[in-house]
Every structure is written in C-alpha cells, then in structure tokens.
Amino acid sequence: MYGWLLNSIDQEYAVIRVLKESPRGSVRLIRHKALGKRLILRRFQGSGEVYRQLMGYVCGNLPQIYETAEQDGEVLVLEEFIEGDTLGFLLEEALFSPRETREIVLQLCRALWVLHSMAAVHRDIKPENVILRGRGAVLIDFDAARLHKPEHEADTQILGTTGFAAPEQYGLSQSDVRTDIYALGVLMNVMLTGEHPSKRLAEGRMGRVIERCTRVNPEKRYKDVAHLMSAL
C-alpha cells in the first residue's frame, strides 16, 4: 500500500510548494496534474493511527483524510487542502476579541469532540495548527496525535509545543482529553492577550475559564470539551 500510494503521487501529482520541512518530516502542497485539485501531502516519522481513524470522516472543523499508508515507521497522508490563514499568521497583525475567540474555540471543541470520541488526543494545539476558512475554524496536523491507551502510565513519546503542551506531556502521566483542554486554554489566552496565561491572564469570565483549563492537575480542569463548551 505504501509503495503504491507513493508511486501514484509521483505519477499523478506535481509539487506546488513545500509548506514545512523538519528532520521528522515534511508537508507539501500538491496538485493533481489532470484534474487540478490541490491536496496536502504529509510525510513523517511516527504513527498514522489517528489519520487512519479519520479516513472518510466528514467534519467541517477537520480536514478530510483521503489516503494514508505506513512502512517502517514512515507515514504518508493525503488530505484536504484548507485554504485560509493560520491563527499564528493572523496574530502577527492583531489580537482577537472575546466574542471572536469564543466562536473559534467553540468550533475547535467540535473538532476535538470528534477526535476524543475516537479515543484520540491531538497533543499539539497551537496557533499554527488552526486555519480560519472564512468564519470557520479548522484544526489540522495530527502528526503528534495518539490514541489514549488506558493500560499505559505515560506517553511512549514526548511530543508537543513548549508553552502549549500540558505538564503531563513531559512524562508525568499519560495524555488524555484534558491535555487538549489545557492547550485550548493557552490558545485562548494568546488570542486575547498575546501572552501565555502564566505571564498575563485574560480578564473577566474568559480569564476564569482559561485558568481552569490550564491547571497543572488534570483532575481540576474541565473533564471534557462538552463542559468547556458549556462554560464558554
């Protein structure tokens, strides 16, 4: 399957540009030579288990996953190209209002509800992994995502982005749905203030919601995204 998919991509698609490249993998924007359709090609070292779970699933706040294959620890993924700007890009120009932040985070909660219902944890929620497509927010990049395994005491691999990663992602315990809630809290605060909540907490009700999201002890955070959505 891996070889077939790689050959198919080489023959049928042309690379438009490289969007991201690191020692762990790459993300390329590609175009079907005959049809002109643009897609995202991901190639990385790790596990494609979450991408496999998402294949064929349609949610407006997640990209569609069309094909995925693995071989010797390398994963290939063909997914929908989301046209828009990342929150990271938009935050370079201006902060978001509480109303805008609430609307975006509620949509991200819907995306996470899908992932969490599959026992998947994203583990890398940050401004660069959220694309605004018109008024719609789309959560992307599941390279660091994993399925929650109740029998494990801690994650087998430490992944995430400093500042957004919850304390348990550093080997203290296994990440779960509350790990993503922590990152959402940090994201909200950055959207409102431009800073990590440990440096400057947003004011008012949003600040109180963020404070609960980002508590060190996962037991003291919102227990799932449904409770966070209710608070918002």
mmCIF file of C-alpha atoms in Angstrom:
data_model
loop_
_atom_site.group_PDB
_atom_site.id
_atom_site.type_symbol
_atom_site.label_atom_id
_atom_site.label_comp_id
_atom_site.label_asym_id
_atom_site.label_seq_id
_atom_site.Cartn_x
_atom_site.Cartn_y
_atom_site.Cartn_z
ATOM 1 C CA MET A 1 0.000 0.000 0.000
ATOM 2 C CA TYR A 2 2.799 2.432 0.889
ATOM 3 C CA GLY A 3 4.701 1.847 -2.359
ATOM 4 C CA TRP A 4 1.503 2.029 -4.420
ATOM 5 C CA LEU A 5 0.474 5.344 -2.840
ATOM 6 C CA LEU A 6 3.948 6.840 -3.250
ATOM 7 C CA ASN A 7 4.116 5.822 -6.926
ATOM 8 C CA SER A 8 0.599 7.130 -7.527
ATOM 9 C CA ILE A 9 1.515 10.505 -6.011
ATOM 10 C CA ASP A 10 4.756 10.732 -8.028
ATOM 11 C CA GLN A 11 2.935 9.994 -11.280
ATOM 12 C CA GLU A 12 -0.309 11.912 -10.827
ATOM 13 C CA TYR A 13 0.651 14.960 -8.754
ATOM 14 C CA ALA A 14 3.051 17.894 -9.039
ATOM 15 C CA VAL A 15 4.524 19.694 -6.023
ATOM 16 C CA ILE A 16 3.408 23.330 -5.832
ATOM 17 C CA ARG A 17 5.476 24.224 -2.776
ATOM 18 C CA VAL A 18 6.937 22.882 0.451
ATOM 19 C CA LEU A 19 4.937 24.238 3.409
ATOM 20 C CA LYS A 20 7.005 22.709 6.202
ATOM 21 C CA GLU A 21 10.135 20.596 6.460
ATOM 22 C CA SER A 22 11.982 19.261 9.501
ATOM 23 C CA PRO A 23 14.089 16.237 10.435
ATOM 24 C CA ARG A 24 10.846 14.484 11.433
ATOM 25 C CA GLY A 25 9.000 15.025 8.173
ATOM 26 C CA SER A 26 7.528 17.373 5.584
ATOM 27 C CA VAL A 27 4.257 18.946 4.435
ATOM 28 C CA ARG A 28 3.791 19.732 0.748
ATOM 29 C CA LEU A 29 1.028 21.381 -1.248
ATOM 30 C CA ILE A 30 0.481 19.262 -4.368
ATOM 31 C CA ARG A 31 -1.788 19.469 -7.419
ATOM 32 C CA HIS A 32 -3.345 16.683 -9.477
ATOM 33 C CA LYS A 33 -1.832 17.070 -12.973
ATOM 34 C CA ALA A 34 -5.038 16.196 -14.820
ATOM 35 C CA LEU A 35 -7.784 17.479 -12.533
ATOM 36 C CA GLY A 36 -6.014 20.484 -10.987
ATOM 37 C CA LYS A 37 -7.234 19.588 -7.476
ATOM 38 C CA ARG A 38 -4.899 20.693 -4.702
ATOM 39 C CA LEU A 39 -4.169 18.436 -1.730
ATOM 40 C CA ILE A 40 -1.793 18.276 1.218
ATOM 41 C CA LEU A 41 0.837 15.529 1.288
ATOM 42 C CA ARG A 42 2.245 14.721 4.718
ATOM 43 C CA ARG A 43 5.278 12.500 5.168
ATOM 44 C CA PHE A 44 6.590 11.945 8.690
ATOM 45 C CA GLN A 45 8.163 9.502 11.110
ATOM 46 C CA GLY A 46 5.685 8.220 13.681
ATOM 47 C CA SER A 47 2.276 6.609 13.822
ATOM 48 C CA GLY A 48 -0.603 7.175 11.413
ATOM 49 C CA GLU A 49 -3.204 5.579 13.691
ATOM 50 C CA VAL A 50 -5.230 8.781 14.151
ATOM 51 C CA TYR A 51 -5.155 9.573 10.417
ATOM 52 C CA ARG A 52 -6.471 6.054 9.747
ATOM 53 C CA GLN A 53 -9.319 6.612 12.218
ATOM 54 C CA LEU A 54 -10.262 9.864 10.473
ATOM 55 C CA MET A 55 -10.329 8.464 6.923
ATOM 56 C CA GLY A 56 -13.730 9.022 5.374
ATOM 57 C CA TYR A 57 -14.988 11.098 8.321
ATOM 58 C CA VAL A 58 -16.546 14.447 7.372
ATOM 59 C CA CYS A 59 -16.479 17.345 9.851
ATOM 60 C CA GLY A 60 -16.347 20.992 8.849
ATOM 61 C CA ASN A 61 -13.761 21.706 11.550
ATOM 62 C CA LEU A 62 -11.341 18.954 10.486
ATOM 63 C CA PRO A 63 -9.628 18.322 7.133
ATOM 64 C CA GLN A 64 -10.811 15.284 5.204
ATOM 65 C CA ILE A 65 -8.278 12.447 5.100
ATOM 66 C CA TYR A 66 -8.284 10.685 1.718
ATOM 67 C CA GLU A 67 -5.428 8.160 1.876
ATOM 68 C CA THR A 68 -2.816 7.043 4.376
ATOM 69 C CA ALA A 69 -0.122 4.363 4.371
ATOM 70 C CA GLU A 70 2.786 3.326 6.611
ATOM 71 C CA GLN A 71 6.048 1.498 6.132
ATOM 72 C CA ASP A 72 8.970 1.071 8.533
ATOM 73 C CA GLY A 73 7.760 3.883 10.776
ATOM 74 C CA GLU A 74 7.215 6.392 7.949
ATOM 75 C CA VAL A 75 3.689 7.672 7.318
ATOM 76 C CA LEU A 76 2.209 9.107 4.113
ATOM 77 C CA VAL A 77 -1.059 11.053 4.264
ATOM 78 C CA LEU A 78 -3.120 12.663 1.504
ATOM 79 C CA GLU A 79 -5.553 15.170 2.954
ATOM 80 C CA GLU A 80 -7.801 18.082 2.060
ATOM 81 C CA PHE A 81 -6.123 21.421 1.403
ATOM 82 C CA ILE A 82 -7.681 24.044 3.681
ATOM 83 C CA GLU A 83 -7.470 27.467 2.062
ATOM 84 C CA GLY A 84 -7.170 30.253 4.621
ATOM 85 C CA ASP A 85 -4.823 31.827 7.162
ATOM 86 C CA THR A 86 -3.478 30.256 10.331
ATOM 87 C CA LEU A 87 -4.180 31.861 13.699
ATOM 88 C CA GLY A 88 -0.408 32.234 14.017
ATOM 89 C CA PHE A 89 -0.318 34.445 10.911
ATOM 90 C CA LEU A 90 -3.355 36.473 11.967
ATOM 91 C CA LEU A 91 -1.984 37.021 15.473
ATOM 92 C CA GLU A 92 1.029 38.769 13.965
ATOM 93 C CA GLU A 93 -1.343 41.577 12.957
ATOM 94 C CA ALA A 94 -3.843 41.830 15.829
ATOM 95 C CA LEU A 95 -5.402 40.089 18.812
ATOM 96 C CA PHE A 96 -8.914 38.636 18.811
ATOM 97 C CA SER A 97 -11.930 39.963 20.697
ATOM 98 C CA PRO A 98 -13.570 37.800 23.383
ATOM 99 C CA ARG A 99 -16.501 37.155 21.024
ATOM 100 C CA GLU A 100 -14.241 36.098 18.154
ATOM 101 C CA THR A 101 -12.169 33.922 20.474
ATOM 102 C CA ARG A 102 -15.264 32.209 21.863
ATOM 103 C CA GLU A 103 -16.631 31.475 18.367
ATOM 104 C CA ILE A 104 -13.336 29.992 17.174
ATOM 105 C CA VAL A 105 -12.735 27.901 20.287
ATOM 106 C CA LEU A 106 -16.280 26.505 20.211
ATOM 107 C CA GLN A 107 -15.551 25.252 16.685
ATOM 108 C CA LEU A 108 -12.267 23.729 17.829
ATOM 109 C CA CYS A 109 -14.192 21.991 20.597
ATOM 110 C CA ARG A 110 -16.407 20.405 17.931
ATOM 111 C CA ALA A 111 -13.316 19.157 16.119
ATOM 112 C CA LEU A 112 -11.930 17.766 19.363
ATOM 113 C CA TRP A 113 -15.249 16.114 20.192
ATOM 114 C CA VAL A 114 -14.783 14.015 17.045
ATOM 115 C CA LEU A 115 -11.182 13.150 17.918
ATOM 116 C CA HIS A 116 -11.930 12.429 21.564
ATOM 117 C CA SER A 117 -14.894 10.212 20.637
ATOM 118 C CA MET A 118 -12.324 8.061 18.800
ATOM 119 C CA ALA A 119 -10.124 7.992 21.935
ATOM 120 C CA ALA A 120 -7.640 10.234 20.087
ATOM 121 C CA VAL A 121 -5.734 13.129 21.682
ATOM 122 C CA HIS A 122 -4.371 15.881 19.390
ATOM 123 C CA ARG A 123 -1.443 16.874 21.671
ATOM 124 C CA ASP A 124 -0.284 19.844 19.559
ATOM 125 C CA ILE A 125 -2.972 22.538 19.576
ATOM 126 C CA LYS A 126 -1.337 25.891 18.785
ATOM 127 C CA PRO A 127 -1.990 28.918 16.519
ATOM 128 C CA GLU A 128 -0.095 27.371 13.588
ATOM 129 C CA ASN A 129 -2.386 24.315 13.648
ATOM 130 C CA VAL A 130 -5.636 26.259 13.335
ATOM 131 C CA ILE A 131 -6.728 27.616 9.944
ATOM 132 C CA LEU A 132 -9.547 30.111 9.547
ATOM 133 C CA ARG A 133 -11.527 29.340 6.382
ATOM 134 C CA GLY A 134 -13.889 32.295 6.190
ATOM 135 C CA ARG A 135 -15.666 32.215 9.555
ATOM 136 C CA GLY A 136 -14.882 28.531 10.040
ATOM 137 C CA ALA A 137 -12.015 27.231 12.159
ATOM 138 C CA VAL A 138 -10.269 24.031 11.075
ATOM 139 C CA LEU A 139 -7.914 22.055 13.340
ATOM 140 C CA ILE A 140 -5.063 20.473 11.362
ATOM 141 C CA ASP A 141 -1.890 18.395 11.830
ATOM 142 C CA PHE A 142 -2.347 15.088 13.657
ATOM 143 C CA ASP A 143 1.310 14.040 13.390
ATOM 144 C CA ALA A 144 1.694 14.219 17.185
ATOM 145 C CA ALA A 145 -1.785 12.805 17.892
ATOM 146 C CA ARG A 146 -2.177 9.422 19.544
ATOM 147 C CA LEU A 147 -4.860 7.081 20.756
ATOM 148 C CA HIS A 148 -5.339 7.049 24.514
ATOM 149 C CA LYS A 149 -4.234 3.697 25.934
ATOM 150 C CA PRO A 150 -5.660 3.153 29.453
ATOM 151 C CA GLU A 151 -3.105 0.464 30.227
ATOM 152 C CA HIS A 152 -0.164 2.909 29.861
ATOM 153 C CA GLU A 153 1.013 5.166 32.693
ATOM 154 C CA ALA A 154 2.739 7.705 30.407
ATOM 155 C CA ASP A 155 3.119 8.563 26.713
ATOM 156 C CA THR A 156 5.666 6.446 24.865
ATOM 157 C CA GLN A 157 6.944 9.515 23.011
ATOM 158 C CA ILE A 158 7.187 13.088 24.286
ATOM 159 C CA LEU A 159 5.725 15.410 21.633
ATOM 160 C CA GLY A 160 4.100 18.827 21.675
ATOM 161 C CA THR A 161 4.998 22.510 21.560
ATOM 162 C CA THR A 162 6.607 24.251 24.526
ATOM 163 C CA GLY A 163 4.142 26.642 26.147
ATOM 164 C CA PHE A 164 1.103 24.834 24.770
ATOM 165 C CA ALA A 165 1.978 21.307 25.921
ATOM 166 C CA ALA A 166 0.370 20.267 29.214
ATOM 167 C CA PRO A 167 2.630 19.181 32.109
ATOM 168 C CA GLU A 168 1.684 15.516 31.663
ATOM 169 C CA GLN A 169 3.162 15.559 28.141
ATOM 170 C CA TYR A 170 6.630 15.730 29.689
ATOM 171 C CA GLY A 171 6.405 12.187 31.013
ATOM 172 C CA LEU A 172 4.485 12.875 34.237
ATOM 173 C CA SER A 173 1.473 10.797 33.139
ATOM 174 C CA GLN A 174 -0.370 9.726 30.009
ATOM 175 C CA SER A 175 -2.018 12.458 27.931
ATOM 176 C CA ASP A 176 -5.809 12.344 27.560
ATOM 177 C CA VAL A 177 -8.668 14.654 26.535
ATOM 178 C CA ARG A 178 -7.756 17.095 29.340
ATOM 179 C CA THR A 179 -4.347 17.549 27.702
ATOM 180 C CA ASP A 180 -6.066 19.171 24.714
ATOM 181 C CA ILE A 181 -8.212 21.274 27.065
ATOM 182 C CA TYR A 182 -5.015 22.666 28.623
ATOM 183 C CA ALA A 183 -3.699 23.662 25.191
ATOM 184 C CA LEU A 184 -7.040 25.241 24.280
ATOM 185 C CA GLY A 185 -6.803 27.367 27.426
ATOM 186 C CA VAL A 186 -3.340 28.602 26.456
ATOM 187 C CA LEU A 187 -4.546 29.243 22.901
ATOM 188 C CA MET A 188 -7.496 31.320 24.139
ATOM 189 C CA ASN A 189 -5.216 33.417 26.314
ATOM 190 C CA VAL A 190 -2.753 34.024 23.458
ATOM 191 C CA MET A 191 -5.623 35.064 21.186
ATOM 192 C CA LEU A 192 -6.859 37.560 23.792
ATOM 193 C CA THR A 193 -3.603 38.895 25.272
ATOM 194 C CA GLY A 194 -0.768 37.723 23.058
ATOM 195 C CA GLU A 195 0.858 36.029 26.060
ATOM 196 C CA HIS A 196 0.939 32.757 27.977
ATOM 197 C CA PRO A 197 -1.533 32.760 30.912
ATOM 198 C CA SER A 198 1.377 32.340 33.354
ATOM 199 C CA LYS A 199 2.604 35.788 32.285
ATOM 200 C CA ARG A 200 -0.680 37.609 31.815
ATOM 201 C CA LEU A 201 -4.117 36.095 32.303
ATOM 202 C CA ALA A 202 -7.045 37.410 30.276
ATOM 203 C CA GLU A 203 -9.585 39.405 32.241
ATOM 204 C CA GLY A 204 -13.170 38.612 33.182
ATOM 205 C CA ARG A 205 -15.085 35.399 32.595
ATOM 206 C CA MET A 206 -12.792 34.270 29.782
ATOM 207 C CA GLY A 207 -9.861 34.559 32.171
ATOM 208 C CA ARG A 208 -11.632 32.356 34.712
ATOM 209 C CA VAL A 209 -12.357 29.734 32.029
ATOM 210 C CA ILE A 210 -8.708 29.829 30.892
ATOM 211 C CA GLU A 211 -7.454 29.494 34.463
ATOM 212 C CA ARG A 212 -9.434 26.287 34.925
ATOM 213 C CA CYS A 213 -8.335 24.901 31.542
ATOM 214 C CA THR A 214 -4.669 25.379 32.391
ATOM 215 C CA ARG A 215 -4.475 23.963 35.899
ATOM 216 C CA VAL A 216 -1.430 21.752 36.443
ATOM 217 C CA ASN A 217 -3.508 18.902 37.864
ATOM 218 C CA PRO A 218 -5.635 17.436 35.010
ATOM 219 C CA GLU A 219 -8.287 16.400 37.544
ATOM 220 C CA LYS A 220 -9.020 20.086 38.218
ATOM 221 C CA ARG A 221 -9.550 21.047 34.558
ATOM 222 C CA TYR A 222 -12.821 20.695 32.634
ATOM 223 C CA LYS A 223 -13.253 16.951 32.250
ATOM 224 C CA ASP A 224 -14.178 17.122 28.558
ATOM 225 C CA VAL A 225 -14.863 19.586 25.750
ATOM 226 C CA ALA A 226 -18.631 19.449 26.358
ATOM 227 C CA HIS A 227 -18.087 21.002 29.799
ATOM 228 C CA LEU A 228 -15.729 23.599 28.313
ATOM 229 C CA MET A 229 -18.300 24.482 25.635
ATOM 230 C CA SER A 230 -20.934 24.921 28.338
ATOM 231 C CA ALA A 231 -18.616 27.257 30.256
ATOM 232 C CA LEU A 232 -17.952 29.298 27.114
#
